[in-house]
Coordinates of C-alpha atoms in Angstrom, one line a residue:
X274 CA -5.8 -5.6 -50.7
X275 CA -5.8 -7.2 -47.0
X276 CA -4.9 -4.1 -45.5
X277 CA -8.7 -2.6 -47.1
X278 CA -10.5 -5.2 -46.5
X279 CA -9.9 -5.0 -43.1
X280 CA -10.4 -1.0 -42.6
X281 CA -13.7 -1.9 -44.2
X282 CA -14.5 -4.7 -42.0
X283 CA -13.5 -2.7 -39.0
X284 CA -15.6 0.5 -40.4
X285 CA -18.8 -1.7 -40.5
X286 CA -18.4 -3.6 -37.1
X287 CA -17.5 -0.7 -35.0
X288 CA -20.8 1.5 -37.1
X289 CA -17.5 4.5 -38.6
X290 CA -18.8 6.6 -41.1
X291 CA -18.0 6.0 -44.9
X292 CA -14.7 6.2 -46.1
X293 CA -13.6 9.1 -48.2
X294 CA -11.4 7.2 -50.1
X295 CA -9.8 3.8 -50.6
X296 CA -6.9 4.7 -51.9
X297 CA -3.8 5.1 -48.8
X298 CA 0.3 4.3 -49.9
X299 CA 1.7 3.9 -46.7
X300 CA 5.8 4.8 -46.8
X301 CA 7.7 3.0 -44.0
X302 CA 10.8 2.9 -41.6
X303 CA 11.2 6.6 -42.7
X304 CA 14.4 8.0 -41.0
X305 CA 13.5 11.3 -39.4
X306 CA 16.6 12.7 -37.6
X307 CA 16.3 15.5 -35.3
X308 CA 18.6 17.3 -33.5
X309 CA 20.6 15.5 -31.8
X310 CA 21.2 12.9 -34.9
X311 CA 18.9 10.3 -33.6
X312 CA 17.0 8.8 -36.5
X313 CA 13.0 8.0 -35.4
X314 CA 11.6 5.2 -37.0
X315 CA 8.3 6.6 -38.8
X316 CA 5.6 5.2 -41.3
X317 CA 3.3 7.7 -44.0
X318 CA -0.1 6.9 -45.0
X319 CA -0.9 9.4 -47.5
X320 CA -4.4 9.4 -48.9
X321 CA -5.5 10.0 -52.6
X322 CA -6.6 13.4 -51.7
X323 CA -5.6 16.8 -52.5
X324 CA -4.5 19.2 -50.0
X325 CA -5.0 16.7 -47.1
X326 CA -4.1 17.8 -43.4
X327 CA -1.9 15.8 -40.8
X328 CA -2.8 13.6 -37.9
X329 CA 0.6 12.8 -36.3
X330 CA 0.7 9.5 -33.5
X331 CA 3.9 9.5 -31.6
X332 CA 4.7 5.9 -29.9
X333 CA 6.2 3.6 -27.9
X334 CA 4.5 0.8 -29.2
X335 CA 5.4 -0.1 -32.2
X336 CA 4.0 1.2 -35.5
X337 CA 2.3 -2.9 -36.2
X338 CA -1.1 -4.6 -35.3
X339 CA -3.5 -1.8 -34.3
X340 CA -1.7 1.2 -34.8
X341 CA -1.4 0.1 -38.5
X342 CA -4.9 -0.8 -38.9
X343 CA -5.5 3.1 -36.8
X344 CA -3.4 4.5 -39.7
X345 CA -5.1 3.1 -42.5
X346 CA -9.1 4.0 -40.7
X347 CA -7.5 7.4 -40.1
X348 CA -5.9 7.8 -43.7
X349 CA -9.0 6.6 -45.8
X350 CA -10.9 9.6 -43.7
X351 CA -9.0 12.0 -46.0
X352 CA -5.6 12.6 -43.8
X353 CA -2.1 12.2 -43.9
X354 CA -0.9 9.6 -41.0
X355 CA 2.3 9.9 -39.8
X356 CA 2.9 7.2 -37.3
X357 CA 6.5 7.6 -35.7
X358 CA 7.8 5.4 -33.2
X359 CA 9.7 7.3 -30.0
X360 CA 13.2 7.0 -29.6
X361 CA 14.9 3.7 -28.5
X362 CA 11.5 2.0 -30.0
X363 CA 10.4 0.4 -32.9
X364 CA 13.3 0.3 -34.6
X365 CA 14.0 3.8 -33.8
X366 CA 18.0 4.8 -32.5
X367 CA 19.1 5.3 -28.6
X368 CA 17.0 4.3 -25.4
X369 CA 14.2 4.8 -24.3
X370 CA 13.9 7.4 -21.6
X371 CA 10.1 8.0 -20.6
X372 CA 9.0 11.8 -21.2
X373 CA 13.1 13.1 -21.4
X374 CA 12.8 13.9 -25.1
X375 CA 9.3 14.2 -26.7
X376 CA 9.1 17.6 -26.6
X377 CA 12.3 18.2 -28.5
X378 CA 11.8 15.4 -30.2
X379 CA 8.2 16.1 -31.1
X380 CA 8.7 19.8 -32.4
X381 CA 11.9 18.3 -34.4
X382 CA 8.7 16.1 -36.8
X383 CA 6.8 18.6 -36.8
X384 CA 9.7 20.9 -38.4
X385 CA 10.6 17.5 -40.5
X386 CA 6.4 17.8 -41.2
X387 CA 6.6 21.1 -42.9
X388 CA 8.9 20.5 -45.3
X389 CA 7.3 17.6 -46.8
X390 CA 5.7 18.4 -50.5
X391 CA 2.3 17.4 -49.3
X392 CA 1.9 19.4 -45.8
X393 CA -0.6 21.8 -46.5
X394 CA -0.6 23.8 -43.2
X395 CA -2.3 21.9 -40.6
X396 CA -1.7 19.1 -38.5
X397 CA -3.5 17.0 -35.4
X398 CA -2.7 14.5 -32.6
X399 CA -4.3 11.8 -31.5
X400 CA -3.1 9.5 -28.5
X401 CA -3.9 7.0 -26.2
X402 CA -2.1 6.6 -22.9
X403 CA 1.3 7.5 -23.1
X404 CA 0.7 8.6 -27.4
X405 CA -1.2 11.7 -25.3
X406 CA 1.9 12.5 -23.6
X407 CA 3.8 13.3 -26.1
X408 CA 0.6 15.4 -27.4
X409 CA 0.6 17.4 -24.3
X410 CA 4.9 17.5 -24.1
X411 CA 4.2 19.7 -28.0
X412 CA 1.2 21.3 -27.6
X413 CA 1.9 24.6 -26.4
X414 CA 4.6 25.2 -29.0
X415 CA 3.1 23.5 -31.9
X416 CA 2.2 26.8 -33.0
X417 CA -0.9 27.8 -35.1
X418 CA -0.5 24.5 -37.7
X419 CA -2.1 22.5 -34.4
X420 CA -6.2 22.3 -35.1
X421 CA -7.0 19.6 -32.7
X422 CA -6.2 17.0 -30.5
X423 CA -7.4 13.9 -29.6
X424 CA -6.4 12.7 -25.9
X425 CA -7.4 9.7 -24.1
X426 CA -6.7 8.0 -20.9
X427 CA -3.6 10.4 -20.6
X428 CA -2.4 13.5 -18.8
X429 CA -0.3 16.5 -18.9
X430 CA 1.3 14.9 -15.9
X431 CA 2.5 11.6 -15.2
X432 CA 4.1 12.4 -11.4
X433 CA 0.8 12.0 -9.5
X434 CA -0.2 9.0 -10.9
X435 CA 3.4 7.5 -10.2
X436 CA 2.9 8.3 -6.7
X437 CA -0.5 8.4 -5.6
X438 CA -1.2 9.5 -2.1
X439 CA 2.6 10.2 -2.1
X440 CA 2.7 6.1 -2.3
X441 CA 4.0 3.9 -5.2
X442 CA 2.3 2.6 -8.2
X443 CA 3.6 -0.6 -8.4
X444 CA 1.2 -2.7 -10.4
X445 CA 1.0 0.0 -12.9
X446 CA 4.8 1.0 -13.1
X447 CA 6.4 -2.5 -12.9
X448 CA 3.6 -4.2 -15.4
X449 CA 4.3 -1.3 -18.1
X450 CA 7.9 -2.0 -17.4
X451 CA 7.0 -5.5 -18.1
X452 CA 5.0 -4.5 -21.3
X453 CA 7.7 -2.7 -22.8
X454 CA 10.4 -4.9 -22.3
X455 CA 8.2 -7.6 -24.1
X456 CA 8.3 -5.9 -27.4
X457 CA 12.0 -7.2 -28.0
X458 CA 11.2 -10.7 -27.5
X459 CA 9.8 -13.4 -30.2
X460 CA 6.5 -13.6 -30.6
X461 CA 6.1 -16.9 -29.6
X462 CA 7.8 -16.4 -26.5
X463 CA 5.7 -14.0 -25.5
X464 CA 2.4 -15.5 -25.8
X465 CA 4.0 -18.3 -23.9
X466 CA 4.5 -16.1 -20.8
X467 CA 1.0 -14.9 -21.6
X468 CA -0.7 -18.5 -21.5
X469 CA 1.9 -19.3 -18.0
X470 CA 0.0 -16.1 -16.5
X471 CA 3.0 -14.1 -16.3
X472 CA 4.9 -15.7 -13.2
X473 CA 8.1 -13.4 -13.8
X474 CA 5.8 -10.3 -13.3
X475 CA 4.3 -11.5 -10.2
X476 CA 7.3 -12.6 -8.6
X477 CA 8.0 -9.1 -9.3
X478 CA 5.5 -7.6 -7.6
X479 CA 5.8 -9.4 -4.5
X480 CA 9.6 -9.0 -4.5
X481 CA 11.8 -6.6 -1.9
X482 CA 13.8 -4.7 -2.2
X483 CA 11.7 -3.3 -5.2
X484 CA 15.3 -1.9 -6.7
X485 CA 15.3 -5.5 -7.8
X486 CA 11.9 -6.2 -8.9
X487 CA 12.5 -4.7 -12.4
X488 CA 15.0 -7.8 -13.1
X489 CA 13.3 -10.3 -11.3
X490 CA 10.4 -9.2 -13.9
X491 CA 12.1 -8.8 -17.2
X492 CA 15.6 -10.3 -16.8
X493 CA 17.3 -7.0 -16.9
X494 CA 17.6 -3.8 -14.8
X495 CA 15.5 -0.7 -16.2
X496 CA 17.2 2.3 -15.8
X497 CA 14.1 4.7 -15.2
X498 CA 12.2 2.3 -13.4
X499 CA 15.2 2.9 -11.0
X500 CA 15.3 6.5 -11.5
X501 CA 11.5 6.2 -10.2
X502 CA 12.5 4.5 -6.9
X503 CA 15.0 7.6 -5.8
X504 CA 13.4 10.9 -7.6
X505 CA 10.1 9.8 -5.6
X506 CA 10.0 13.5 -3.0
X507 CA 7.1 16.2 -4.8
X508 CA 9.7 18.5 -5.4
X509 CA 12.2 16.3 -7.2
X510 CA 14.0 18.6 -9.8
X511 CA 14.0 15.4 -11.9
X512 CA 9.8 15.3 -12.2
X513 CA 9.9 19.0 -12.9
X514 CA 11.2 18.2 -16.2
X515 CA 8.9 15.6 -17.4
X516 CA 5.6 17.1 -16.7
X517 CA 3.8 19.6 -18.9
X518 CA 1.1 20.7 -17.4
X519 CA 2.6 23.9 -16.8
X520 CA 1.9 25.2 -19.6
X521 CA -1.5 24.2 -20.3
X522 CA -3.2 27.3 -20.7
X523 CA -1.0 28.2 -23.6
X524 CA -2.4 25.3 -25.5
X525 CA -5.0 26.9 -28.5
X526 CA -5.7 23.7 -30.3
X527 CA -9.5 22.4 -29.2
X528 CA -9.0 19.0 -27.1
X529 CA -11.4 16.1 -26.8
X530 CA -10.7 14.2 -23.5
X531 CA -11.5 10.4 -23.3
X532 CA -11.5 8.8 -20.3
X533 CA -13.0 6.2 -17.7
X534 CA -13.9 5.6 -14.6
X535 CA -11.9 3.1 -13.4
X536 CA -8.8 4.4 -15.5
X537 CA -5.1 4.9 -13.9
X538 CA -5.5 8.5 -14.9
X539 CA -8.9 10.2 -14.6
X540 CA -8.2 12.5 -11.7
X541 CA -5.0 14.1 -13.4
X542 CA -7.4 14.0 -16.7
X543 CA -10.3 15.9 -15.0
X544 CA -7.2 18.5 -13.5
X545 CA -6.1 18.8 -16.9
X546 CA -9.8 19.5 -18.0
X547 CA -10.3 22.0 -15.3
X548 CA -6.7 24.0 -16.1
X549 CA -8.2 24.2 -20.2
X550 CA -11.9 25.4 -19.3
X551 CA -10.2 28.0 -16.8
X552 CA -7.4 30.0 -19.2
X553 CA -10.3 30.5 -21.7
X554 CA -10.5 27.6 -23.7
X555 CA -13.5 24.8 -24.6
X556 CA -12.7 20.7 -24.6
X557 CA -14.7 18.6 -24.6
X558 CA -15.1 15.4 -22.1
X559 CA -16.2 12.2 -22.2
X560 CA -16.2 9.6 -19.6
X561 CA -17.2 6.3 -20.1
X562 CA -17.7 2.8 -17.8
X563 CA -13.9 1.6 -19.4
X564 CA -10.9 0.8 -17.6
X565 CA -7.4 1.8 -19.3
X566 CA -7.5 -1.1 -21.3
X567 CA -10.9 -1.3 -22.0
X568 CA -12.6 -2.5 -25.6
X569 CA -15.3 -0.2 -25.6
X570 CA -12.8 2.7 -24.9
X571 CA -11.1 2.2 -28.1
X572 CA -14.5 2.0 -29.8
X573 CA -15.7 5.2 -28.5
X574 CA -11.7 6.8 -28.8
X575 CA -12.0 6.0 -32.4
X576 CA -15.4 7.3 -33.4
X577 CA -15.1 10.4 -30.9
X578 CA -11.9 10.9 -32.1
X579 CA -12.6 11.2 -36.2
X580 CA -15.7 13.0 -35.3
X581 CA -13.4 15.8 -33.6
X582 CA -10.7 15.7 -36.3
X583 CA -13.2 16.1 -39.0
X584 CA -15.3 19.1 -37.1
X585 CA -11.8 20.8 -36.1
X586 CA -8.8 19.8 -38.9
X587 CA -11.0 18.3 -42.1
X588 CA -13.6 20.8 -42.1
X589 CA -16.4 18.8 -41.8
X590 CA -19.6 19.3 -39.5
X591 CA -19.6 17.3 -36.1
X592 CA -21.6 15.7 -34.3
X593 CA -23.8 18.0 -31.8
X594 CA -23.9 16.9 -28.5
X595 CA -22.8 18.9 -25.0
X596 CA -19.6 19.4 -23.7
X597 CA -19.5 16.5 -21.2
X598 CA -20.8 13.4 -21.4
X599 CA -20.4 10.8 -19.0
X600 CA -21.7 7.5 -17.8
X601 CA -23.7 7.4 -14.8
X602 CA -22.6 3.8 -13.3
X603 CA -25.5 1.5 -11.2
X604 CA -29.0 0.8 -11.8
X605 CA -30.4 3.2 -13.5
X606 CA -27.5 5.4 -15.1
X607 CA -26.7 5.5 -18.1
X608 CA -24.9 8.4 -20.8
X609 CA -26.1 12.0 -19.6
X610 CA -25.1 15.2 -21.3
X611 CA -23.5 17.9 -18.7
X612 CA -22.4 21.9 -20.0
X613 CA -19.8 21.5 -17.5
X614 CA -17.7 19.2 -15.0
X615 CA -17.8 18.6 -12.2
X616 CA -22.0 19.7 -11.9
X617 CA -23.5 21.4 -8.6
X618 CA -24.0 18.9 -6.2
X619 CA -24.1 19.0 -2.4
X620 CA -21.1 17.9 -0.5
X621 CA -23.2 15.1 1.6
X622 CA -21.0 13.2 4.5
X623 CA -21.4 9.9 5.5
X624 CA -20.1 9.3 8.9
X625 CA -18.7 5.8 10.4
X626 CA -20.3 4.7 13.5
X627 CA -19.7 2.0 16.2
X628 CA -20.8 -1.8 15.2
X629 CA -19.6 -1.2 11.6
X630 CA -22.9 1.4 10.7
X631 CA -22.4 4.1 8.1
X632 CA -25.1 7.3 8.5
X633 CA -25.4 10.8 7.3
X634 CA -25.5 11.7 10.9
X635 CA -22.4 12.5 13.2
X636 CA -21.7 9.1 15.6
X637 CA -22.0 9.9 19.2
X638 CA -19.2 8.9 21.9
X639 CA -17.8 5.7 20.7
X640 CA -14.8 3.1 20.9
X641 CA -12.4 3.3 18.0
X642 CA -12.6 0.2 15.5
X643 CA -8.8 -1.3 15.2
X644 CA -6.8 -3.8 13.1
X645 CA -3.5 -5.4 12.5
X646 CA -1.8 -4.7 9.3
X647 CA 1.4 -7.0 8.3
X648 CA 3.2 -5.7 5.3
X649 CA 4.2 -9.7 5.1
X650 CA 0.9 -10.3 4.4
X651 CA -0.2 -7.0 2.2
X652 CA -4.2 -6.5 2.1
X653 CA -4.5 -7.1 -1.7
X654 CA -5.7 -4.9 -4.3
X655 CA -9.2 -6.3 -5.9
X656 CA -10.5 -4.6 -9.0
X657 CA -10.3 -0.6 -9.5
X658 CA -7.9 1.6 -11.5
X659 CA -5.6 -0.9 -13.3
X660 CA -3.4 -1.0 -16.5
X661 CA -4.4 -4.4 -17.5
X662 CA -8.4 -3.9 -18.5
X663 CA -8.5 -8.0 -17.3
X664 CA -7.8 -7.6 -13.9
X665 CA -9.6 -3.7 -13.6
X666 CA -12.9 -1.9 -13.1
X667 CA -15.9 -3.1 -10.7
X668 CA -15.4 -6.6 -8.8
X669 CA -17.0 -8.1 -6.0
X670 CA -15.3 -7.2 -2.9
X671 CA -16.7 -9.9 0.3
X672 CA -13.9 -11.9 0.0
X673 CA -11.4 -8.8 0.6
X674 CA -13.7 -7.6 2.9
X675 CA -13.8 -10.7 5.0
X676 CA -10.3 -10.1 5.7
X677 CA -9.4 -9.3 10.1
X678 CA -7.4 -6.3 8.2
X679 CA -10.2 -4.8 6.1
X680 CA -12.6 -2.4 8.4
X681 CA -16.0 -1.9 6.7
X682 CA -18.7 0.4 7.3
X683 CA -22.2 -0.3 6.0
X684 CA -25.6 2.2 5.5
X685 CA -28.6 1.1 5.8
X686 CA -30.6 0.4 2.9
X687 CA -31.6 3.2 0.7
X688 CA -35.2 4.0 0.7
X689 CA -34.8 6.4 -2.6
X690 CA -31.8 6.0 -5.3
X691 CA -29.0 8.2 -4.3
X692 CA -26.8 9.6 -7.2
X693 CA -23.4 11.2 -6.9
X694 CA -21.5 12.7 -9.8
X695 CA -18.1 15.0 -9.0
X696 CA -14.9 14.6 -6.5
X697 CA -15.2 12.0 -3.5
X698 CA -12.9 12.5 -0.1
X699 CA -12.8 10.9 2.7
X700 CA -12.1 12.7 6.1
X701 CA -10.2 10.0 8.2
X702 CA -9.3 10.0 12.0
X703 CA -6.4 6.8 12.6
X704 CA -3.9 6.6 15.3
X705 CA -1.2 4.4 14.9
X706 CA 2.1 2.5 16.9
X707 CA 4.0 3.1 13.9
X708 CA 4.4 6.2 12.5
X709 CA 4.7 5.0 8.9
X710 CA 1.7 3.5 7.5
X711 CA -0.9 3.7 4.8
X712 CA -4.7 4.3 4.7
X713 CA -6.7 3.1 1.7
X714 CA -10.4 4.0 1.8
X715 CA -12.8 2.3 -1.1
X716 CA -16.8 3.2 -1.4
X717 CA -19.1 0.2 -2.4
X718 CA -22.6 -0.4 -3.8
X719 CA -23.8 -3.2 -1.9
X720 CA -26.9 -4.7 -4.2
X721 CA -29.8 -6.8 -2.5
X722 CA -27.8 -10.0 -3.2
X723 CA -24.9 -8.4 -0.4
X724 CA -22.5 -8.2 -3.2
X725 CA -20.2 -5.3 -2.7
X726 CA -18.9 -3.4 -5.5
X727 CA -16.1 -1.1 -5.5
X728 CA -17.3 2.3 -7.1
X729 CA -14.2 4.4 -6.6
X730 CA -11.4 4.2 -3.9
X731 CA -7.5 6.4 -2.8
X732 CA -4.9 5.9 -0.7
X733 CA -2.8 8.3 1.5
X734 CA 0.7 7.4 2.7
X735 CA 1.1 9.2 6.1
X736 CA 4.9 9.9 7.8
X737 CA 5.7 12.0 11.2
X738 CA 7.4 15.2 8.8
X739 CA 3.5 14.7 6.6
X740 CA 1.3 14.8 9.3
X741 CA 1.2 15.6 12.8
X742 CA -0.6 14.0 15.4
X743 CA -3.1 15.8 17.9
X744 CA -2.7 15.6 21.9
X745 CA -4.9 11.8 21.7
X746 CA -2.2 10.5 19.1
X747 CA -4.7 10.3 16.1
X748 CA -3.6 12.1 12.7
X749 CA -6.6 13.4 11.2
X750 CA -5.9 12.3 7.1
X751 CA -7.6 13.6 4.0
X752 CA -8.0 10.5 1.4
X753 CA -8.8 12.2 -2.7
X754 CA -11.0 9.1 -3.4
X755 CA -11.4 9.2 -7.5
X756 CA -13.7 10.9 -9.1
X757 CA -17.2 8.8 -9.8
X758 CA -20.8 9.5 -11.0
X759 CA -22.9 6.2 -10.0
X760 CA -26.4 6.1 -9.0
X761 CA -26.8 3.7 -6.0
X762 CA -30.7 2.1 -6.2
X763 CA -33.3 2.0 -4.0
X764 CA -32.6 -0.7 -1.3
X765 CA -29.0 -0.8 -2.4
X766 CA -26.3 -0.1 0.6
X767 CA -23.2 2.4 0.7
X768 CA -20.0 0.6 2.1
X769 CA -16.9 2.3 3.0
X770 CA -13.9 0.2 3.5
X771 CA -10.9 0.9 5.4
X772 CA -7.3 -0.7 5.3
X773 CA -3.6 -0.5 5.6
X774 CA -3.1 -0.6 1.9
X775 CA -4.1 -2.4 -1.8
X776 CA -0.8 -4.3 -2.9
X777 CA 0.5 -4.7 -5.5
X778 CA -1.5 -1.6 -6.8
X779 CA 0.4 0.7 -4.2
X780 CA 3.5 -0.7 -2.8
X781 CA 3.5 -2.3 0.4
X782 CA 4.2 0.4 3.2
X783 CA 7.1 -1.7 5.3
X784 CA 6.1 0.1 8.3
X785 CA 9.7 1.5 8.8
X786 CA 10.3 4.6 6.7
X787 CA 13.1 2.7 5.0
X788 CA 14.0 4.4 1.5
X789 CA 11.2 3.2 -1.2
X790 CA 14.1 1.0 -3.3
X791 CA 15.9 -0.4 -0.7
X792 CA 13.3 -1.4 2.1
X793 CA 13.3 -4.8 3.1
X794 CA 12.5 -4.7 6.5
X795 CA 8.7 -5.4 7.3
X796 CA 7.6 -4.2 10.5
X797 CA 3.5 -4.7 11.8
X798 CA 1.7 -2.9 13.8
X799 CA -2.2 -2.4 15.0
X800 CA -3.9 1.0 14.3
X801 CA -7.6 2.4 15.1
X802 CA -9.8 4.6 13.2
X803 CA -11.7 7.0 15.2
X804 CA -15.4 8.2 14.9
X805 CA -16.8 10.1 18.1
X806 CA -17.9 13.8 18.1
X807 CA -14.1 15.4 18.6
X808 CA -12.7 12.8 15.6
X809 CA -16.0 12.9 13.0
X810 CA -14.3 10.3 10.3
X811 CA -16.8 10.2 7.4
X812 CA -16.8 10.2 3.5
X813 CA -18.1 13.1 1.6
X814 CA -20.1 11.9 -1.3
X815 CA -21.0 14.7 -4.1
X816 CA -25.1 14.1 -4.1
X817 CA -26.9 15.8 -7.2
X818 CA -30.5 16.3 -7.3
X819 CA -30.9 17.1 -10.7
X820 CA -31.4 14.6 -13.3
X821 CA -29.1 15.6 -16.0
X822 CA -30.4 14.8 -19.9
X823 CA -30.0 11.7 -21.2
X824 CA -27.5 10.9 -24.2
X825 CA -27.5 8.3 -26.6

């Protein structure tokens, strides 16, 4: 009786269509063994329907709290649930080993699937976060039975965002260390570490060597957070294995993409996008103002998502709307509907100049603007692509950008509104005394108050075998900023920033070229960024003219 009442409470608040029925059993703690005689840990919510199709959720996460409430929304739409939890979780046998086993394991349920009494032939996913990884590790062998999938904030590929810029993502690696280490403690305990702030995971992320930093945050060593300090190199046979995008173009199920701007993984997301649209097929993309954690990106998940499974698996008509719709961030966005991603737009650059001035004109013969950067004292990271939604998205920047280490670059006010919607890169000219360093490169909307907000941002991590140096010393280094669609307002200012790195987002650069788990050495050093006629730094914004339809 609870369990409906709050499916229909939850239907109502967040405006879901009608039920279909009212009537879901849910079967738990299923053992489903597969091939190696690991038994996974899975619940059933079968509906009082006839000839019902699937929607299967793999996890890590448990198969309580939200994901039961997910089950029951899902299963009163007229579908089977089946909510398993990934091995060496939720009560499921062996350890957990990110990515290692979900495809085998995957295509092992799905076999378990079709010889259940009530499959009736079809079958689709829906994910967030690491739930679409397991989506993706399946999808090009799920065969025919697959009618749709439902992917959000998640990737074929997890490598790049592990190592953006060929750098370390610390804050997101070591706080989803943290998170699921926290599901085998008490409850209690772990709202107490909650209300404290977490101090374990912070000490953490300020500890060296990082080979450590797993313990110092959870109590015990984790052994793929480990494997992800030594298998860091791009061609690491061990990464090879637990990507999938590969083999994207096989995929024949129709895939809704959710995302956001200021999620972890948007640029793999829009890659993943890209690969589909080009082997033939048609998904459809939305991306919204959410960070990964985001309220509103659940909200939109959940009604996106049942619209998609109803239009593709129940048979029911969808919703008509074009195949990308996205947010336009700043004054004056809002939802627009695009045919395609990313739209024409003119690659526009934006060139530093002496004195701190940013101009669409090249900057005539000028000094190089220097700083000191001490990996003692890391530039922090403020705002931006984060796991936890809290500590994410837009934030006023002046007090980071007050900082001797921050460089900043500022337009003059805008006499028309500017809008920018596609891929954002940064063209930078830096010589350094140390050959190891970072560059981090964030664009801001400064509003007629001077706040500065951060509207997308990337870093680059730069070594002598990387990049090589031309006869003046500089290294000319080509920052992937992340994608972005933001109109800036009339009067408003552009803002680049420059800096030796964000920590904890990215791990600290030590300056030394010591191995990424061991390093504890911490060596400063001063660098310049250039901008004269022979070393033209700029950013190249994506500037569309044409006002795309608005969506409601």
């Amino acid at each position: 009786m609870f369990a409906a009442l709050a499916t229909r409470a939850a239907t109502a608040v967040l405006r879901l269509p009608p039920s279909r029925t009212r009537r879901v059993r849910l079967t738990r703690d299923i053992p489903v063994r597969v091939r190696d005689g690991v038994s996974l840990r899975t619940d059933h919510y079968a509906p009082d329907r006839p000839n019902a199709p699937t929607v299967l959720i793999r996890t890590p996460y448990g198969r309580g709290g939200p994901i039961r409430l997910l089950g029951r929304l899902i299963g009163e739409r007229g579908y089977h649930v089946v909510i398993q939890s990934c091995r060496g979780t939720g009560g499921s046998d062996s350890r957990f080993d990110p990515l290692v086993h979900e495809r085998e394991d995957g295509l092992d349920t799905l076999d378990w699937l079709r010889r259940q009494p009530w499959w009736n032939g079809e079958f689709g996913m829906f994910g967030v976060s690491y739930q679409g990884f397991v989506q993706w590790a399946v999808a090009a062998d799920a065969g025919a039975d697959l009618r749709a999938m439902v992917a959000v904030v998640t990737a074929s590929g997890t490598r790049d965002s592990t190592y953006p810029g060929e750098s370390f993502a610390l804050d997101t690696v070591l706080t989803w260390v943290e998170l699921l280490q926290a599901q085998t403690v008490g409850w209690l305990a772990r709202q107490w570490e909650l209300r404290r702030g977490q101090p374990r995971l912070a000490a953490g992320l300020s500890h060296l060597p990082l080979a450590e930093a797993d313990r110092v945050a959870t109590g015990v060593t984790v052994p793929f957070f480990q494997e992800w300090l030594r298998h860091h190199t791009p061609d690491a046979a061990y990464w090879r294995a637990r990507v999938f995008g590969d083999r994207l173009a096989e995929v024949r199920a129709p895939v809704s993409m959710i995302g956001g701007w200021h999620d972890i993984f948007l640029p793999a997301q829009l890659r993943d996008f890209a690969a589909l649209r080009d082997a033939g097929a048609a998904p459809r993309l939305t991306v919204g103002p959410w960070t990964h954690g985001s309220p509103g990106l659940f909200v939109a998940a959940l009604r996106d998502g049942l619209d998609w499974l109803d239009e593709h698996l129940g048979g029911y008509p969808g919703r008509a709307r074009a195949p990308v719709r996205l947010y336009v961030g700043g004054s004056g966005g809002g939802w627009r509907e695009l045919p395609d991603w990313p739209p024409p737009a003119t690659p526009t650059p934006w060139y530093l100049h002496p004195e701190g001035v940013l101009r669409a004109a090249p900057s005539p013969a000028s000094a190089a603007d220097g700083f000191w950067y001490d990996p003692a004292d890391p530039t922090p990271s403020v705002g931006g692509p984060l796991l936890v939604a809290q500590q994410a998205g837009p934030v006023d920047n002046r007090r980071v950008e007050a900082r001797p280490d921050v460089l900043t670059w500022t337009s003059a006010a805008l006499p028309v509104a500017l809008e920018i919607i596609g891929a954002v890169e940064a063209e930078v000219f830096v010589r350094s005394e140390l050959p190891h360093l970072d560059v981090f490169v964030r664009l801001c909307d400064v509003d007629r108050r001077g706040r500065s907000w951060n509207i997308c941002d990337g870093l680059v991590r730069i070594s002598p075998t990387t990049f090589a140096a031309d006869p003046t010393g500089a290294v000319r280094v080509a920052v992937p900023l992340w994608p972005v669609a933001h109109r800036f307002a009339a009067g408003h200012r552009l803002r680049v920033q420059i800096c030796g790195g964000a920590h904890p987002r990215y791990a600290r650069n030590p300056g030394t070229g010591e191995p990424l788990g061991t390093a504890i050495t911490l060596q400063a050093g001063w660098r310049e960024i250039l901008h004269d006629p022979r070393h033209p730094s700029a950013v190249v914004l994506p500037t569309v003219e044409y006002r795309y339809p608005s969506a409601r």
